[in-house]
Short mmCIF file of C-alpha atoms in Angstrom, two decimals:
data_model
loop_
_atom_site.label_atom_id
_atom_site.label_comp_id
_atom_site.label_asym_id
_atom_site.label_seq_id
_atom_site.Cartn_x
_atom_site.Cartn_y
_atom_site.Cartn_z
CA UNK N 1 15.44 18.06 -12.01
CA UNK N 2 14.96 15.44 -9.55
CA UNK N 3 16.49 15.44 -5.87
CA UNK N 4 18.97 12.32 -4.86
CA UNK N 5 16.73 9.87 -2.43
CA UNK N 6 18.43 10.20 0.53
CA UNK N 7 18.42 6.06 1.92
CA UNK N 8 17.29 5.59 5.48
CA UNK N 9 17.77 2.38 7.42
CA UNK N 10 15.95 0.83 10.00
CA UNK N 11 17.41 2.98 13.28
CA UNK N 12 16.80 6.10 11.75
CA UNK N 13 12.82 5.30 11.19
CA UNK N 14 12.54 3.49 14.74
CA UNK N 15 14.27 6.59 15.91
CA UNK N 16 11.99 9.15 14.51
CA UNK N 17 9.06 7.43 15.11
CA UNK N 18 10.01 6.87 19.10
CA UNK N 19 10.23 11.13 18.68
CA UNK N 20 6.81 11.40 16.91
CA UNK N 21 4.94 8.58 18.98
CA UNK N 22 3.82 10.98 21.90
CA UNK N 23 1.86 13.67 19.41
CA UNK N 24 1.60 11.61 16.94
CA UNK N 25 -2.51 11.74 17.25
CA UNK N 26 -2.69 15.26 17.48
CA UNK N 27 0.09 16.17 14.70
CA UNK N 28 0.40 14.06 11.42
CA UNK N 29 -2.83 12.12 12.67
CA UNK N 30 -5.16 15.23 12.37
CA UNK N 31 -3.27 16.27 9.26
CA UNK N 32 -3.65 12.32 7.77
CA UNK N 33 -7.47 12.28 8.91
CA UNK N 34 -9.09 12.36 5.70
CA UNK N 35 -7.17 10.17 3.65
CA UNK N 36 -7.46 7.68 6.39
CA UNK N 37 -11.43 8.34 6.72
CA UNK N 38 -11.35 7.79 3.08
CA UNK N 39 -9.61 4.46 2.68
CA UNK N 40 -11.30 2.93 5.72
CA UNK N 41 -14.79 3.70 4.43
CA UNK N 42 -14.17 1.62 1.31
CA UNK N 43 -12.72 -1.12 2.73
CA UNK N 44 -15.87 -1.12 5.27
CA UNK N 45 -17.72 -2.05 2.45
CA UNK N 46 -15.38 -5.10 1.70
CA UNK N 47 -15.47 -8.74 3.20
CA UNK N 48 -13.08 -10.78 4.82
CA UNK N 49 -9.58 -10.23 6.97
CA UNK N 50 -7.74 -7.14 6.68
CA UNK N 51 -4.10 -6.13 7.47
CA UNK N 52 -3.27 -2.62 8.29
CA UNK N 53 0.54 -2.25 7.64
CA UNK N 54 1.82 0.75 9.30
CA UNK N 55 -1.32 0.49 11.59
CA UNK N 56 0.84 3.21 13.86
CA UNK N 57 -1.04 4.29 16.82
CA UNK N 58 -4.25 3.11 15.67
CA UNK N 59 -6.30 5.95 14.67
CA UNK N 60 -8.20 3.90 11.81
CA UNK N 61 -9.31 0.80 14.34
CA UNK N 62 -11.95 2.38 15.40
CA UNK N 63 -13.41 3.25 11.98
CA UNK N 64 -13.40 -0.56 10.27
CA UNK N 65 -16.86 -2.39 10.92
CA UNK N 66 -17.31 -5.22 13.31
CA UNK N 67 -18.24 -7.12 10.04
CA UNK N 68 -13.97 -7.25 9.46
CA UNK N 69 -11.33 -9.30 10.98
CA UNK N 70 -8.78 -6.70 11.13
CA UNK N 71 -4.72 -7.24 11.62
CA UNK N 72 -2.44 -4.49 12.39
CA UNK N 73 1.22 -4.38 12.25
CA UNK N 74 3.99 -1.51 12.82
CA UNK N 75 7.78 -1.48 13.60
CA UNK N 76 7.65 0.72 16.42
CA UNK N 77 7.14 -0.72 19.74
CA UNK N 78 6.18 3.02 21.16
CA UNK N 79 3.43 3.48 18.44
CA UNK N 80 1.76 0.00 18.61
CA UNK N 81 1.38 0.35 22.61
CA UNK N 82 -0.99 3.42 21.89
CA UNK N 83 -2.58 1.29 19.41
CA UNK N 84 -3.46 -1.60 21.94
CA UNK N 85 -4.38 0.57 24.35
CA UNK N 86 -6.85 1.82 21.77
CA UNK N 87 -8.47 -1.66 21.26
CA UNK N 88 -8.53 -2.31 25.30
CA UNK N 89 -10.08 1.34 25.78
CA UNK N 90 -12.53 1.05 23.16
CA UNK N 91 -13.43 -2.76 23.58
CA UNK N 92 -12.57 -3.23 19.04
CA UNK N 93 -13.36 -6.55 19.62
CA UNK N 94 -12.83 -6.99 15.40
CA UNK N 95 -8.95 -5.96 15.86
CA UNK N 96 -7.49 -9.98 15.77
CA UNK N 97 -4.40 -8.84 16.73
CA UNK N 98 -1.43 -6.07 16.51
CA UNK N 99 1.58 -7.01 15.86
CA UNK N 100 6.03 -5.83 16.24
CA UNK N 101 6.79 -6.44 12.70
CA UNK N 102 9.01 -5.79 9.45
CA UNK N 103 6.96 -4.48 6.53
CA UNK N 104 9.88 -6.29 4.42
CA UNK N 105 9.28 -9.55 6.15
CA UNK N 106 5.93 -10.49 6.86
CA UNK N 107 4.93 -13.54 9.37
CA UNK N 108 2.19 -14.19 7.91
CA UNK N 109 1.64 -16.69 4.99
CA UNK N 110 0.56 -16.00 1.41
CA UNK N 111 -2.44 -15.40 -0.06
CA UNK N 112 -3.76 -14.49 3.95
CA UNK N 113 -6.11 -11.25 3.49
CA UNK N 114 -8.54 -10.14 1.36
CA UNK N 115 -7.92 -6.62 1.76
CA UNK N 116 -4.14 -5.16 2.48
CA UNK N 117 -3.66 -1.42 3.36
CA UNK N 118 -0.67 0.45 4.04
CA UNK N 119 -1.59 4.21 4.96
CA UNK N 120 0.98 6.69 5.30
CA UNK N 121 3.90 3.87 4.86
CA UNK N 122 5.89 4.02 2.27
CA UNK N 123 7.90 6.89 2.44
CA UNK N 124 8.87 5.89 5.66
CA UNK N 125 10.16 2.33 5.27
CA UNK N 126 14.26 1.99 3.51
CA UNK N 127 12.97 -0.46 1.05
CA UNK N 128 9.32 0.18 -0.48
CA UNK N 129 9.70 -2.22 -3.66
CA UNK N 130 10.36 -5.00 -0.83
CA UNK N 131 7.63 -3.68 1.20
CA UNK N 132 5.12 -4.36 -2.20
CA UNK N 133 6.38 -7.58 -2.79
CA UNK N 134 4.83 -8.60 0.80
CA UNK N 135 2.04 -6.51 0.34
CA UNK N 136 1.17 -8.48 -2.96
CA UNK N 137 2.11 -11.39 -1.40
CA UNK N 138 -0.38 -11.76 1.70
CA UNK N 139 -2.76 -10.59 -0.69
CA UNK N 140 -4.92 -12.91 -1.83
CA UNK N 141 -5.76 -13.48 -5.87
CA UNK N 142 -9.05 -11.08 -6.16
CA UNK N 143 -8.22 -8.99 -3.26
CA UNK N 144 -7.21 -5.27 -3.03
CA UNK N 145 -4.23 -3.74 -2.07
CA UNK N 146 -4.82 -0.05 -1.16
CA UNK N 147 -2.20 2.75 -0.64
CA UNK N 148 -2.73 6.27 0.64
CA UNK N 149 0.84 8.01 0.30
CA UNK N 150 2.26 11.38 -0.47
CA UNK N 151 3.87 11.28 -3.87
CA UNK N 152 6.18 14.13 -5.04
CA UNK N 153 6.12 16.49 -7.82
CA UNK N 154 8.97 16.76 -10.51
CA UNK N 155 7.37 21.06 -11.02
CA UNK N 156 6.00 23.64 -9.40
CA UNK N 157 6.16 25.22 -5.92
CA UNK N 158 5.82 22.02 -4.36
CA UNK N 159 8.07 20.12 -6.60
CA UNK N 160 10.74 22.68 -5.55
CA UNK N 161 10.07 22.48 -1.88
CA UNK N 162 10.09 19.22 -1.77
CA UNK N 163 13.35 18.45 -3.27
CA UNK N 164 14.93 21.48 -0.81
CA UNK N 165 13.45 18.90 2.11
CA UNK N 166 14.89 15.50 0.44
CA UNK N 167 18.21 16.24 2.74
CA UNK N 168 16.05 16.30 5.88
CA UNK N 169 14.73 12.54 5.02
CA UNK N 170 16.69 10.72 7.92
CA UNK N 171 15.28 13.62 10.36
CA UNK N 172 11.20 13.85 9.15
CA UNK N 173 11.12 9.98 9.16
CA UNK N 174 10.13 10.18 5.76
CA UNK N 175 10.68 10.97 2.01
CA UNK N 176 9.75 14.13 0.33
CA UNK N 177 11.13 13.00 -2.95
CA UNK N 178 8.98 10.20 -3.45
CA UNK N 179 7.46 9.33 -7.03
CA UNK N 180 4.60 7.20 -7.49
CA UNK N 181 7.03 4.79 -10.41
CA UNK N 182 8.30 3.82 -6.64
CA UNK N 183 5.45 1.60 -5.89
CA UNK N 184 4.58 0.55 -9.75
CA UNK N 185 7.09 -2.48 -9.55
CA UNK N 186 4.63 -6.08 -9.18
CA UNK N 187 3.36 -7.66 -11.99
CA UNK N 188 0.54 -9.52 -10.30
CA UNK N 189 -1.24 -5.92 -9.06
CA UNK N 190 -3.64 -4.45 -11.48
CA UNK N 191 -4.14 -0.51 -10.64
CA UNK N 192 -7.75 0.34 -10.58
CA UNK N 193 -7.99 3.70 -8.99
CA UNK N 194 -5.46 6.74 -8.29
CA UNK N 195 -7.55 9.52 -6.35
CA UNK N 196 -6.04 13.03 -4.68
CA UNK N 197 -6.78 13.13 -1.20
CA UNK N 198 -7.20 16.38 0.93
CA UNK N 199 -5.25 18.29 2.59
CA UNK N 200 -4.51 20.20 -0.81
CA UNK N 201 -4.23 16.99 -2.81
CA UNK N 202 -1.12 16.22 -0.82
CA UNK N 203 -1.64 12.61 -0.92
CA UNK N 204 -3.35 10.13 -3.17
CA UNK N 205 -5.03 6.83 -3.19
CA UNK N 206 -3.71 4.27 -5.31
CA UNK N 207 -6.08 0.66 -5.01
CA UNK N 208 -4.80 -2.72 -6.74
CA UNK N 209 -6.61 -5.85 -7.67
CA UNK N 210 -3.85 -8.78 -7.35
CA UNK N 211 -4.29 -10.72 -10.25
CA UNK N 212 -1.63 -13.22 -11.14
CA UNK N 213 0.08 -13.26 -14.21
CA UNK N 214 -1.76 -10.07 -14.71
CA UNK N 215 1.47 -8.29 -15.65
CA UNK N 216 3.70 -11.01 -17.18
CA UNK N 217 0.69 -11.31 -19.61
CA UNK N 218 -0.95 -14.68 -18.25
CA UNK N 219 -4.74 -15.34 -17.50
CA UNK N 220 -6.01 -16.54 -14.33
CA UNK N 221 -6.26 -20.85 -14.05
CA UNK N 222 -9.18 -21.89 -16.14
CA UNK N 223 -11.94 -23.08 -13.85
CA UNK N 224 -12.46 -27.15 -14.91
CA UNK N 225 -14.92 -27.68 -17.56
CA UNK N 226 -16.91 -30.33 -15.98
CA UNK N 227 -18.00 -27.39 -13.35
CA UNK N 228 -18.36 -24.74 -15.81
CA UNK N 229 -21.58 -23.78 -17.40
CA UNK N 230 -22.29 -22.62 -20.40
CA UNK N 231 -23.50 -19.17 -19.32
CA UNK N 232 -19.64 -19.14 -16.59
CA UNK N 233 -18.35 -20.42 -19.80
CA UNK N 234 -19.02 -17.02 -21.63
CA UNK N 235 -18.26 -15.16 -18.43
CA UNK N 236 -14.82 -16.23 -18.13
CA UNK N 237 -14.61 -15.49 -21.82
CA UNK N 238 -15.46 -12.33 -21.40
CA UNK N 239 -13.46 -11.77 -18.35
CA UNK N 240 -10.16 -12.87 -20.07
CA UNK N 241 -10.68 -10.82 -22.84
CA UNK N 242 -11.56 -7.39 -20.82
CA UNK N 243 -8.23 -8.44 -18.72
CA UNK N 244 -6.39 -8.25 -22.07
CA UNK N 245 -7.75 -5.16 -22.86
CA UNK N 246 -6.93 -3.75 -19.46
CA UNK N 247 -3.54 -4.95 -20.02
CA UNK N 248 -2.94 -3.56 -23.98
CA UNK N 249 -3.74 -0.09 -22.17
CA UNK N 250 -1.60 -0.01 -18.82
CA UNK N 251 1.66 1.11 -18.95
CA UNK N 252 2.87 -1.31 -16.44
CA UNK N 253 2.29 -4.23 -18.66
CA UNK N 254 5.08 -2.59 -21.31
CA UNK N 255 7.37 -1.91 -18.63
CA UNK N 256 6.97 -5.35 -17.19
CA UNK N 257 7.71 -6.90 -20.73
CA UNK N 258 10.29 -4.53 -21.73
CA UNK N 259 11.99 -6.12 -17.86
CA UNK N 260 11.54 -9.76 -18.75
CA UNK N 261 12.86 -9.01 -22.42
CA UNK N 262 16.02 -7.53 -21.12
CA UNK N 263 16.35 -10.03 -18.80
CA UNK N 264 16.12 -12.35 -21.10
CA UNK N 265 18.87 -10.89 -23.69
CA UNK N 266 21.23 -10.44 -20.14
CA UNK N 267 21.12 -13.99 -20.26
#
């Protein structure tokens, strides 16, 4: 049996987060430390401009490589000025910038960043299926989207703690009733990898490719035959074709089509 979501707005996170801001580092950071370590280490061996939603107090700007262009952003004035006092401190000379800002509303155009990780996030914000839809939105086509979240059990000794703690939601900042099908909601982001972290497996990794049209069942824009040779020819070939296959497989692709065909009929 699964606990009733208790909905928290904007003032309640701001408000918890103002509470946790002073021990943050020394509380939920040291607790959060390998799932962070874990996620930053792969995207170190990416290319390109990276946002960090959630980017908190900054814990993770040290980590990236100077070979990154790296963009954080956080709602919580308290919790970004430990985060740019981080970057001054430590001369991160590869942080571009830190920013006050709305996971639900982005300032930033599309297709902006090659990699786009949100660590720790989504249980916290009031609307996570808007908070994907800017996540896959920034991201540009070929580029990852990674999350590192606790997700909740439906059994067990967990499941059942976790659903006693639901009611707490507005006062922890965050949900404990909080399944994975939660994030599972854009049809352009391919899941590649879902990996338990430590503590205890309490949180996991989940990485996305954005690929558009992936899951409304379109291929990628053809590249123009006149710059296409015969050997790209057979690679793209072969590329659509292990995309379909991927897609025949992933459950996401039949929920996606079993959406648009009820939409459809609605209409």
């Amino acid at each position: 049996m699964r606990a009733k979501q208790i909905l928290m707005d904007t003032d309640s996170v701001l408000d918890a987060y103002r509470r946790w801001a002073p021990v943050y580092d020394t509380t939920f950071g040291k607790v959060a430390a390998a799932g962070r370590k874990h996620a930053v280490e792969l995207i170190n061996g990416r290319e390109g401009r990276v946002l960090e939603v959630g980017v908190g107090t900054g814990l993770s700007l040290p980590a990236y490589r100077d070979h990154l262009k790296v963009t954080g952003i956080d709602l919580s004035p308290e919790m970004l000025a430990k985060a740019r006092d981080k970057v001054e401190r430590l001369g991160l000379d590869h942080v571009e910038g830190l920013h006050e800002m709305d996971a639900t509303n982005l300032d930033f155009p599309d297709d902006s960043f090659d990699t786009v990780v949100a660590m720790y996030v989504m249980t916290v914000v009031p609307d996570p299926e808007k908070v994907m839809a800017e996540l896959e939105r920034v991201c540009a086509p070929g580029g990852e989207v990674i999350l590192v979240n606790h997700f909740s059990q439906d059994d067990g000794v967990r499941g059942w703690f976790e659903r006693r703690m639901a009611p707490l939601a507005d006062q922890l900042g965050w949900h404990p009733v909080f399944p994975v099908e939660t994030v599972l909601v854009r049809d352009d982001l391919r899941m590649t990898e879902s990996h338990s972290l430590r503590p205890f497996g309490l949180f996991t990794m989940l990485r996305f490719v954005k690929e558009p049209g992936y899951g409304l069942g379109r291929t990628p824009p053809a590249m123009p035959a006149r710059k296409r040779s015969g050997r790209q020819s057979a690679q793209v070939m072969a590329a659509r074709l292990a995309m379909q296959g991927r897609k025949m497989t992933d459950i996401r692709y039949w929920r996606s089509l079993r959406r648009r065909l009820s939409s459809q009929s609605a209409d």
